Amino acid sequence: MNSCTPITKKGSRAVSAEFAGLAAQPALSRADLIRILGAREKSQIEAVRAEAERVLLRNCGNGVYLRGLVEASNACACDCLYCGIRKSIREVNRYTLTADEIVACAKACSEFGYGSMVIQSGERSDRKFIDLIVEAVHRIKRETRTSQQPEGLGVTLCIGQQTRETYERLHDAGAHRYLLRIETTNPELFAKIHPGEQTFESRVECLRLLREVGYQVGTGVMIGLPGQTLGDLADDILFFERLDIDMIGMGPFIPHPGTPLGTAECPDIAERIRLALMMIAATRLKLRDVNIASTTALQALDPVGREKGLKFGANVIMPQVTPQDVRRDYQLYPGKPCLEENARECQSCLGMRIEAAGRKVGYHAWGDSVHARRRKAVPDDSR
Ligand code: 5AD
């Protein structure tokens, strides 16, 4: 902002007219996105935030959709340089829930009115594990049918890169959304934070496969990675647009001391929180009708981070339903919140937090993104 930029008062918050105009532009360019992501003055940030919230409410409505998160296994075949459950960390106590345990978590989601669940795990493609997830999804779809949700819970999977055949089996079992973060769309940075056998190209190929198989596809990135630039983050948003992505999950990078990136230089905590919020806002402004999650990593750095995410344009929250005795073993990064609360405590706490952000919980709904519904022209609004 230069000294001539007029500032208008709106309520008690100062709003930069220049940034209000910028955020309201219909077709944001890469350069516009970089300027938005770089906003630092309170009045600039507020202008961008307010416009992102307006765009969200206009395109997606007031609802916040919940996906109960089950961390089904922390066993992992990958060795990502940032991740607290990477295979080479021997101190991690490895666990895999049984199908009965996963189904019990699904029933808890149904009882809480969550409408959808996410089954997340370390990346494994062995037959035994895939069979387990296929069985769990089958049973969840059959055993969570209620009068409020005759088609059962919506099931989203987040279990990494798999073959086309595996994606098809899981889709046939009834999973209809899949999350696979690209982590960063800068191929050189991707190569720096992953071991050689994991390639940027194969992950992009998986995103294409998922779409072909018929999933609603989600992706996302970590924000504030060592060496990541505002240009990289703007490119991430343009990548989401190019791949016609339906849902986004992204959050700040949090160095894990037991990993090779544990001591790498990255922006300080306040800056990573700012960047993560501005990424949510800029993604909302650019993509408009996608679902955007306000992620746990944001809450790990800021006790009210998830509520802030909602105010900056997010509309999905993933409450914990993982059995309490294994939650501690699934720590991708330090400072993971909700380690002590049980699932019911998480539920009542969340409802209050969402309403405090001036929004309404979309209970008993799959909460598919407007973007996915438009693309598929699914007529049933209740999804
Ligand atoms: N900091 C922040 N996010 C992380 N993830 C894994 N490790 C970290 C970390 N240290 C994210 C990755 C992954 C998702 C499940 O968790 O983006 O895709």
Tab-separated table of C-alpha atoms and ligand atoms in Angstrom:
chain	number	residue	atom	x	y	z
A	1	MET	CA	0.000	0.000	0.000
A	2	ASN	CA	1.374	3.444	-0.767
A	3	SER	CA	0.635	6.457	1.360
A	4	CYS	CA	-2.078	7.706	-1.049
A	5	THR	CA	-4.212	4.556	-0.828
A	6	PRO	CA	-7.562	5.549	0.676
A	7	ILE	CA	-8.756	3.527	3.628
A	8	THR	CA	-12.455	3.293	4.334
A	9	LYS	CA	-13.840	2.283	7.701
A	10	LYS	CA	-16.277	-0.611	7.604
A	11	GLY	CA	-17.681	-1.465	11.003
A	12	SER	CA	-14.698	-1.171	13.228
A	13	ARG	CA	-12.316	-2.671	10.700
A	14	ALA	CA	-10.300	-0.585	8.307
A	15	VAL	CA	-10.523	-1.809	4.715
A	16	SER	CA	-8.059	-0.943	1.992
A	17	ALA	CA	-10.033	0.268	-1.009
A	18	GLU	CA	-7.190	-0.726	-3.288
A	19	PHE	CA	-7.225	-4.353	-2.102
A	20	ALA	CA	-11.028	-4.463	-2.007
A	21	GLY	CA	-10.967	-3.557	-5.707
A	22	LEU	CA	-8.212	-6.052	-6.433
A	23	ALA	CA	-9.976	-8.939	-4.668
A	24	ALA	CA	-13.254	-8.181	-6.444
A	25	GLN	CA	-11.779	-8.487	-9.936
A	26	PRO	CA	-13.529	-11.174	-11.954
A	27	ALA	CA	-10.463	-12.877	-13.470
A	28	LEU	CA	-7.479	-12.775	-11.175
A	29	SER	CA	-4.143	-13.120	-12.944
A	30	ARG	CA	-1.027	-14.756	-11.528
A	31	ALA	CA	0.302	-11.280	-10.690
A	32	ASP	CA	-2.964	-10.389	-8.901
A	33	LEU	CA	-2.764	-13.600	-6.865
A	34	ILE	CA	0.809	-12.796	-5.865
A	35	ARG	CA	-0.225	-9.324	-4.703
A	36	ILE	CA	-3.120	-10.770	-2.695
A	37	LEU	CA	-0.909	-13.413	-1.100
A	38	GLY	CA	1.593	-10.726	-0.202
A	39	ALA	CA	-0.948	-8.472	1.574
A	40	ARG	CA	0.469	-7.549	4.972
A	41	GLU	CA	-1.319	-4.433	6.216
A	42	LYS	CA	-4.329	-5.223	8.405
A	43	SER	CA	-6.562	-3.138	6.145
A	44	GLN	CA	-5.397	-5.057	3.054
A	45	ILE	CA	-5.882	-8.434	4.695
A	46	GLU	CA	-9.351	-7.429	5.859
A	47	ALA	CA	-10.326	-6.296	2.352
A	48	VAL	CA	-9.286	-9.634	0.870
A	49	ARG	CA	-10.896	-11.620	3.690
A	50	ALA	CA	-14.218	-9.792	3.403
A	51	GLU	CA	-14.387	-10.311	-0.367
A	52	ALA	CA	-13.493	-14.020	-0.032
A	53	GLU	CA	-16.252	-14.452	2.550
A	54	ARG	CA	-18.712	-12.681	0.232
A	55	VAL	CA	-17.725	-14.902	-2.713
A	56	LEU	CA	-18.140	-17.998	-0.539
A	57	LEU	CA	-21.581	-17.006	0.747
A	58	ARG	CA	-22.774	-16.044	-2.745
A	59	ASN	CA	-21.533	-19.242	-4.430
A	60	CYS	CA	-21.759	-21.912	-1.747
A	61	GLY	CA	-24.047	-20.521	0.960
A	62	ASN	CA	-23.643	-20.360	4.709
A	63	GLY	CA	-23.180	-24.089	5.426
A	64	VAL	CA	-20.091	-25.665	6.937
A	65	TYR	CA	-19.836	-29.370	6.142
A	66	LEU	CA	-18.262	-31.864	8.486
A	67	ARG	CA	-16.219	-34.926	7.616
A	68	GLY	CA	-15.382	-37.121	10.582
A	69	LEU	CA	-11.690	-37.989	10.272
A	70	VAL	CA	-10.581	-41.569	10.915
A	71	GLU	CA	-6.847	-42.156	10.848
A	72	ALA	CA	-7.088	-45.824	9.898
A	73	SER	CA	-3.388	-46.711	9.906
A	74	ASN	CA	-0.064	-44.958	10.427
A	75	ALA	CA	1.906	-47.677	8.628
A	76	CYS	CA	3.503	-46.059	5.587
A	77	ALA	CA	5.677	-47.184	2.710
A	78	CYS	CA	6.816	-43.633	1.925
A	79	ASP	CA	9.602	-41.562	3.380
A	80	CYS	CA	8.454	-37.969	2.737
A	81	LEU	CA	11.038	-35.658	4.264
A	82	TYR	CA	8.499	-33.587	6.243
A	83	CYS	CA	6.201	-36.253	7.649
A	84	GLY	CA	6.086	-37.514	11.242
A	85	ILE	CA	4.934	-41.019	10.207
A	86	ARG	CA	7.508	-41.503	7.424
A	87	LYS	CA	8.626	-45.092	7.248
A	88	SER	CA	12.146	-44.556	8.548
A	89	ILE	CA	11.044	-43.189	11.940
A	90	ARG	CA	11.399	-46.230	14.180
A	91	GLU	CA	9.981	-44.620	17.333
A	92	VAL	CA	6.477	-44.481	15.857
A	93	ASN	CA	4.235	-47.193	17.250
A	94	ARG	CA	2.592	-48.508	14.075
A	95	TYR	CA	-1.097	-49.478	14.163
A	96	THR	CA	-3.874	-50.432	11.769
A	97	LEU	CA	-7.504	-50.299	12.852
A	98	THR	CA	-9.727	-53.298	12.105
A	99	ALA	CA	-12.725	-53.060	9.778
A	100	ASP	CA	-14.970	-53.250	12.870
A	101	GLU	CA	-13.175	-50.281	14.429
A	102	ILE	CA	-13.419	-48.201	11.261
A	103	VAL	CA	-17.128	-49.014	10.915
A	104	ALA	CA	-17.680	-48.096	14.575
A	105	CYS	CA	-16.110	-44.674	13.852
A	106	ALA	CA	-18.455	-44.304	10.877
A	107	LYS	CA	-21.450	-45.044	13.060
A	108	ALA	CA	-20.287	-42.401	15.522
A	109	CYS	CA	-20.132	-39.892	12.625
A	110	SER	CA	-23.648	-40.827	11.631
A	111	GLU	CA	-24.877	-40.411	15.193
A	112	PHE	CA	-23.234	-36.970	15.463
A	113	GLY	CA	-24.924	-35.949	12.174
A	114	TYR	CA	-21.592	-35.447	10.385
A	115	GLY	CA	-22.934	-36.674	7.033
A	116	SER	CA	-19.501	-37.663	5.688
A	117	MET	CA	-16.281	-39.198	6.825
A	118	VAL	CA	-12.669	-39.248	5.638
A	119	ILE	CA	-10.600	-42.405	5.935
A	120	GLN	CA	-6.971	-41.325	6.006
A	121	SER	CA	-3.838	-43.439	6.388
A	122	GLY	CA	-0.187	-43.728	5.574
A	123	GLU	CA	0.441	-44.816	1.994
A	124	ARG	CA	0.263	-48.596	1.553
A	125	SER	CA	-0.742	-50.544	-1.495
A	126	ASP	CA	-0.398	-54.114	-0.242
A	127	ARG	CA	-3.369	-56.352	-0.930
A	128	LYS	CA	-4.191	-56.922	2.733
A	129	PHE	CA	-4.550	-53.216	3.454
A	130	ILE	CA	-6.545	-52.409	0.327
A	131	ASP	CA	-8.874	-55.359	1.035
A	132	LEU	CA	-9.402	-53.964	4.531
A	133	ILE	CA	-10.373	-50.522	3.246
A	134	VAL	CA	-12.628	-51.994	0.538
A	135	GLU	CA	-14.417	-54.065	3.159
A	136	ALA	CA	-14.731	-51.116	5.534
A	137	VAL	CA	-16.172	-48.846	2.818
A	138	HIS	CA	-18.659	-51.549	1.739
A	139	ARG	CA	-19.864	-52.000	5.262
A	140	ILE	CA	-20.025	-48.280	6.017
A	141	LYS	CA	-22.236	-47.683	2.991
A	142	ARG	CA	-24.572	-50.497	4.093
A	143	GLU	CA	-24.555	-49.933	7.817
A	144	THR	CA	-24.937	-46.152	8.045
A	145	ARG	CA	-28.187	-45.808	6.115
A	146	THR	CA	-30.658	-43.812	8.201
A	147	SER	CA	-33.940	-42.037	7.529
A	148	GLN	CA	-31.986	-38.762	7.458
A	149	GLN	CA	-29.337	-40.218	5.121
A	150	PRO	CA	-30.876	-43.044	3.083
A	151	GLU	CA	-27.712	-43.416	1.001
A	152	GLY	CA	-25.486	-43.692	4.031
A	153	LEU	CA	-22.495	-41.560	4.961
A	154	GLY	CA	-20.464	-39.941	2.229
A	155	VAL	CA	-17.032	-41.574	2.178
A	156	THR	CA	-13.864	-39.712	1.202
A	157	LEU	CA	-10.562	-41.544	0.990
A	158	CYS	CA	-7.105	-40.147	1.614
A	159	ILE	CA	-4.782	-43.134	1.310
A	160	GLY	CA	-2.254	-41.945	-1.222
A	161	GLN	CA	-1.080	-42.995	-4.638
A	162	GLN	CA	-2.606	-46.258	-5.847
A	163	THR	CA	-3.137	-48.093	-9.132
A	164	ARG	CA	-6.127	-47.497	-11.338
A	165	GLU	CA	-7.470	-50.918	-10.386
A	166	THR	CA	-7.327	-50.055	-6.677
A	167	TYR	CA	-9.013	-46.702	-7.234
A	168	GLU	CA	-11.757	-48.546	-9.153
A	169	ARG	CA	-12.263	-51.166	-6.438
A	170	LEU	CA	-12.574	-48.488	-3.777
A	171	HIS	CA	-14.962	-46.452	-5.927
A	172	ASP	CA	-17.076	-49.532	-6.624
A	173	ALA	CA	-17.205	-50.165	-2.884
A	174	GLY	CA	-18.902	-46.771	-2.499
A	175	ALA	CA	-16.216	-44.127	-1.867
A	176	HIS	CA	-17.091	-41.079	-3.950
A	177	ARG	CA	-14.444	-38.495	-3.061
A	178	TYR	CA	-10.665	-38.806	-2.900
A	179	LEU	CA	-8.050	-36.448	-1.505
A	180	LEU	CA	-4.492	-36.564	-2.779
A	181	ARG	CA	-2.409	-33.522	-2.015
A	182	ILE	CA	0.140	-32.481	-4.594
A	183	GLU	CA	2.011	-30.827	-1.661
A	184	THR	CA	3.603	-28.235	-3.975
A	185	THR	CA	3.275	-27.711	-7.713
A	186	ASN	CA	6.847	-26.517	-8.057
A	187	PRO	CA	8.495	-29.716	-9.381
A	188	GLU	CA	11.937	-28.783	-8.014
A	189	LEU	CA	10.571	-28.089	-4.558
A	190	PHE	CA	8.548	-31.318	-4.775
A	191	ALA	CA	11.767	-33.207	-5.505
A	192	LYS	CA	13.495	-31.565	-2.519
A	193	ILE	CA	10.858	-32.727	-0.020
A	194	HIS	CA	10.295	-36.252	-1.360
A	195	PRO	CA	12.664	-39.162	-1.893
A	196	GLY	CA	13.624	-39.930	-5.486
A	197	GLU	CA	11.108	-42.718	-6.053
A	198	GLN	CA	8.167	-40.355	-5.512
A	199	THR	CA	7.711	-38.162	-8.551
A	200	PHE	CA	5.641	-35.081	-9.187
A	201	GLU	CA	4.504	-36.552	-12.519
A	202	SER	CA	3.167	-39.765	-10.978
A	203	ARG	CA	1.153	-37.788	-8.447
A	204	VAL	CA	-0.379	-35.617	-11.175
A	205	GLU	CA	-1.138	-38.808	-13.094
A	206	CYS	CA	-2.953	-40.195	-10.034
A	207	LEU	CA	-5.086	-37.030	-9.852
A	208	ARG	CA	-6.070	-37.567	-13.489
A	209	LEU	CA	-6.814	-41.257	-12.864
A	210	LEU	CA	-9.032	-40.422	-9.914
A	211	ARG	CA	-11.097	-38.088	-12.053
A	212	GLU	CA	-11.373	-40.675	-14.835
A	213	VAL	CA	-12.519	-43.337	-12.402
A	214	GLY	CA	-15.305	-40.990	-11.321
A	215	TYR	CA	-14.293	-39.542	-7.976
A	216	GLN	CA	-14.782	-35.987	-6.879
A	217	VAL	CA	-11.144	-35.042	-6.568
A	218	GLY	CA	-9.443	-33.029	-3.877
A	219	THR	CA	-5.878	-31.844	-3.672
A	220	GLY	CA	-3.860	-29.268	-1.802
A	221	VAL	CA	-0.470	-28.032	-0.726
A	222	MET	CA	1.607	-27.221	2.307
A	223	ILE	CA	2.143	-23.525	2.858
A	224	GLY	CA	5.387	-21.985	4.089
A	225	LEU	CA	7.691	-24.782	2.942
A	226	PRO	CA	11.427	-24.026	2.953
A	227	GLY	CA	12.227	-22.063	-0.189
A	228	GLN	CA	8.604	-21.750	-1.349
A	229	THR	CA	7.757	-18.399	-2.967
A	230	LEU	CA	4.543	-16.406	-3.414
A	231	GLY	CA	4.847	-17.266	-7.122
A	232	ASP	CA	4.836	-20.979	-6.221
A	233	LEU	CA	1.671	-20.510	-4.173
A	234	ALA	CA	-0.025	-18.554	-6.979
A	235	ASP	CA	0.939	-21.382	-9.353
A	236	ASP	CA	-0.620	-23.873	-6.922
A	237	ILE	CA	-3.961	-22.072	-7.226
A	238	LEU	CA	-3.698	-21.984	-11.030
A	239	PHE	CA	-2.934	-25.738	-10.961
A	240	PHE	CA	-6.125	-26.390	-8.934
A	241	GLU	CA	-8.043	-24.473	-11.573
A	242	ARG	CA	-6.387	-26.244	-14.523
A	243	LEU	CA	-7.157	-29.690	-13.111
A	244	ASP	CA	-10.761	-28.690	-12.428
A	245	ILE	CA	-10.357	-29.721	-8.785
A	246	ASP	CA	-13.512	-30.063	-6.641
A	247	MET	CA	-12.112	-29.662	-3.166
A	248	ILE	CA	-9.005	-28.261	-1.538
A	249	GLY	CA	-7.269	-29.107	1.707
A	250	MET	CA	-4.168	-27.121	2.564
A	251	GLY	CA	-2.453	-25.902	5.655
A	252	PRO	CA	0.751	-24.470	7.037
A	253	PHE	CA	3.923	-26.538	7.007
A	254	ILE	CA	4.898	-27.479	10.573
A	255	PRO	CA	8.470	-28.760	10.950
A	256	HIS	CA	8.572	-32.124	12.708
A	257	PRO	CA	11.793	-32.434	14.737
A	258	GLY	CA	12.238	-36.130	13.927
A	259	THR	CA	12.322	-35.530	10.153
A	260	PRO	CA	15.002	-34.249	7.764
A	261	LEU	CA	13.011	-31.001	7.337
A	262	GLY	CA	12.692	-30.561	11.103
A	263	THR	CA	15.342	-27.861	11.266
A	264	ALA	CA	14.944	-26.374	7.787
A	265	GLU	CA	14.490	-22.614	7.536
A	266	CYS	CA	10.892	-21.594	6.977
A	267	PRO	CA	8.794	-18.487	7.665
A	268	ASP	CA	7.945	-17.862	11.338
A	269	ILE	CA	4.659	-19.096	12.804
A	270	ALA	CA	2.766	-15.805	12.420
A	271	GLU	CA	3.824	-15.586	8.788
A	272	ARG	CA	2.812	-19.188	8.054
A	273	ILE	CA	-0.600	-18.539	9.612
A	274	ARG	CA	-0.996	-15.361	7.554
A	275	LEU	CA	0.045	-17.156	4.380
A	276	ALA	CA	-2.287	-20.092	5.020
A	277	LEU	CA	-5.253	-17.762	5.548
A	278	MET	CA	-4.395	-15.711	2.462
A	279	MET	CA	-4.105	-18.928	0.431
A	280	ILE	CA	-7.615	-19.925	1.521
A	281	ALA	CA	-8.928	-16.482	0.572
A	282	ALA	CA	-7.092	-16.314	-2.762
A	283	THR	CA	-8.224	-19.843	-3.685
A	284	ARG	CA	-11.815	-18.923	-2.850
A	285	LEU	CA	-11.564	-15.751	-4.949
A	286	LYS	CA	-10.123	-17.633	-7.932
A	287	LEU	CA	-12.089	-20.919	-7.855
A	288	ARG	CA	-15.312	-19.671	-6.228
A	289	ASP	CA	-17.487	-22.799	-5.950
A	290	VAL	CA	-15.086	-25.495	-4.680
A	291	ASN	CA	-15.063	-26.858	-1.140
A	292	ILE	CA	-12.135	-25.635	0.932
A	293	ALA	CA	-11.225	-27.249	4.241
A	294	SER	CA	-10.066	-25.306	7.235
A	295	THR	CA	-7.439	-27.802	8.311
A	296	THR	CA	-6.172	-29.128	11.595
A	297	ALA	CA	-2.651	-27.853	10.868
A	298	LEU	CA	-4.022	-24.301	11.010
A	299	GLN	CA	-5.498	-25.039	14.429
A	300	ALA	CA	-2.199	-26.580	15.531
A	301	LEU	CA	-0.477	-23.204	15.045
A	302	ASP	CA	-3.359	-21.016	16.234
A	303	PRO	CA	-6.010	-22.140	18.762
A	304	VAL	CA	-8.695	-20.364	16.710
A	305	GLY	CA	-7.055	-21.102	13.362
A	306	ARG	CA	-9.902	-23.216	12.034
A	307	GLU	CA	-12.491	-20.520	12.786
A	308	LYS	CA	-10.262	-17.980	11.086
A	309	GLY	CA	-10.082	-20.298	8.067
A	310	LEU	CA	-13.892	-20.215	7.868
A	311	LYS	CA	-13.837	-16.411	7.933
A	312	PHE	CA	-11.317	-16.406	5.076
A	313	GLY	CA	-13.478	-18.544	2.769
A	314	ALA	CA	-13.286	-22.187	3.929
A	315	ASN	CA	-16.469	-24.261	4.272
A	316	VAL	CA	-15.366	-27.723	5.429
A	317	ILE	CA	-14.063	-28.953	8.785
A	318	MET	CA	-12.794	-32.413	9.637
A	319	PRO	CA	-13.510	-33.260	13.274
A	320	GLN	CA	-11.511	-36.080	14.870
A	321	VAL	CA	-13.214	-39.424	15.297
A	322	THR	CA	-10.072	-41.599	15.449
A	323	PRO	CA	-10.137	-43.814	18.559
A	324	GLN	CA	-8.394	-41.904	21.317
A	325	ASP	CA	-5.862	-44.612	22.153
A	326	VAL	CA	-4.130	-44.337	18.748
A	327	ARG	CA	-4.473	-40.591	18.031
A	328	ARG	CA	-1.115	-39.884	19.577
A	329	ASP	CA	0.535	-42.317	17.152
A	330	TYR	CA	-0.725	-40.379	14.130
A	331	GLN	CA	1.258	-37.178	14.419
A	332	LEU	CA	2.281	-35.875	11.022
A	333	TYR	CA	3.549	-32.763	12.799
A	334	PRO	CA	3.927	-31.637	16.413
A	335	GLY	CA	1.168	-29.744	18.222
A	336	LYS	CA	-1.738	-31.752	16.815
A	337	PRO	CA	-4.874	-30.527	18.611
A	338	CYS	CA	-7.696	-32.646	20.110
A	339	LEU	CA	-5.426	-35.399	21.416
A	340	GLU	CA	-7.268	-35.604	24.721
A	341	GLU	CA	-10.884	-34.909	23.770
A	342	ASN	CA	-13.128	-37.803	22.870
A	343	ALA	CA	-15.173	-37.700	19.667
A	344	ARG	CA	-18.294	-36.429	21.416
A	345	GLU	CA	-16.392	-33.583	23.069
A	346	CYS	CA	-14.966	-32.658	19.656
A	347	GLN	CA	-18.478	-32.590	18.263
A	348	SER	CA	-19.986	-30.194	20.794
A	349	CYS	CA	-16.902	-27.973	20.781
A	350	LEU	CA	-17.011	-27.716	16.991
A	351	GLY	CA	-20.675	-26.785	16.715
A	352	MET	CA	-20.053	-23.823	19.017
A	353	ARG	CA	-16.925	-22.765	17.179
A	354	ILE	CA	-18.706	-22.788	13.818
A	355	GLU	CA	-21.651	-20.792	15.071
A	356	ALA	CA	-19.274	-18.311	16.673
A	357	ALA	CA	-17.898	-17.748	13.150
A	358	GLY	CA	-21.445	-16.790	12.091
A	359	ARG	CA	-22.059	-19.962	10.076
A	360	LYS	CA	-24.382	-22.924	10.135
A	361	VAL	CA	-23.439	-26.596	10.371
A	362	GLY	CA	-24.742	-28.683	7.452
A	363	TYR	CA	-25.758	-31.768	9.448
A	364	HIS	CA	-26.640	-35.093	7.785
A	365	ALA	CA	-25.477	-33.894	4.366
A	366	TRP	CA	-22.677	-35.189	2.164
A	367	GLY	CA	-21.854	-31.578	1.437
A	368	ASP	CA	-20.422	-32.158	-2.043
A	369	SER	CA	-18.932	-29.006	-3.518
A	370	VAL	CA	-21.145	-26.844	-5.712
A	371	HIS	CA	-18.364	-27.192	-8.287
A	372	ALA	CA	-18.711	-31.000	-8.392
A	373	ARG	CA	-22.477	-30.805	-8.526
A	374	ARG	CA	-22.342	-28.356	-11.416
A	375	ARG	CA	-19.837	-30.474	-13.334
A	376	LYS	CA	-21.786	-33.654	-12.836
A	377	ALA	CA	-25.170	-31.914	-12.909
A	378	VAL	CA	-26.281	-34.004	-9.942
A	379	PRO	CA	-29.836	-32.777	-9.368
A	380	ASP	CA	-30.206	-33.774	-5.696
A	381	ASP	CA	-29.385	-30.720	-3.617
A	382	SER	CA	-29.170	-32.691	-0.408
A	383	ARG	CA	-25.782	-34.065	-1.398
B	1	5AD	N1	3.391	-30.103	8.298
B	1	5AD	C1	2.218	-29.821	7.737
B	1	5AD	N2	1.490	-30.709	7.031
B	1	5AD	C2	1.992	-31.950	6.909
B	1	5AD	N3	1.513	-33.026	6.274
B	1	5AD	C3	2.375	-34.043	6.459
B	1	5AD	N4	3.414	-33.635	7.201
B	1	5AD	C4	3.205	-32.323	7.491
B	1	5AD	C5	3.921	-31.340	8.220
B	1	5AD	N5	5.095	-31.608	8.804
B	1	5AD	C6	0.304	-33.000	5.448
B	1	5AD	C7	0.641	-33.359	4.005
B	1	5AD	C8	-0.165	-34.610	3.763
B	1	5AD	C9	-1.279	-34.476	4.756
B	1	5AD	C10	-1.984	-35.739	5.092
B	1	5AD	O1	-0.644	-33.936	5.885
B	1	5AD	O2	0.169	-32.324	3.160
B	1	5AD	O3	-0.658	-34.745	2.459
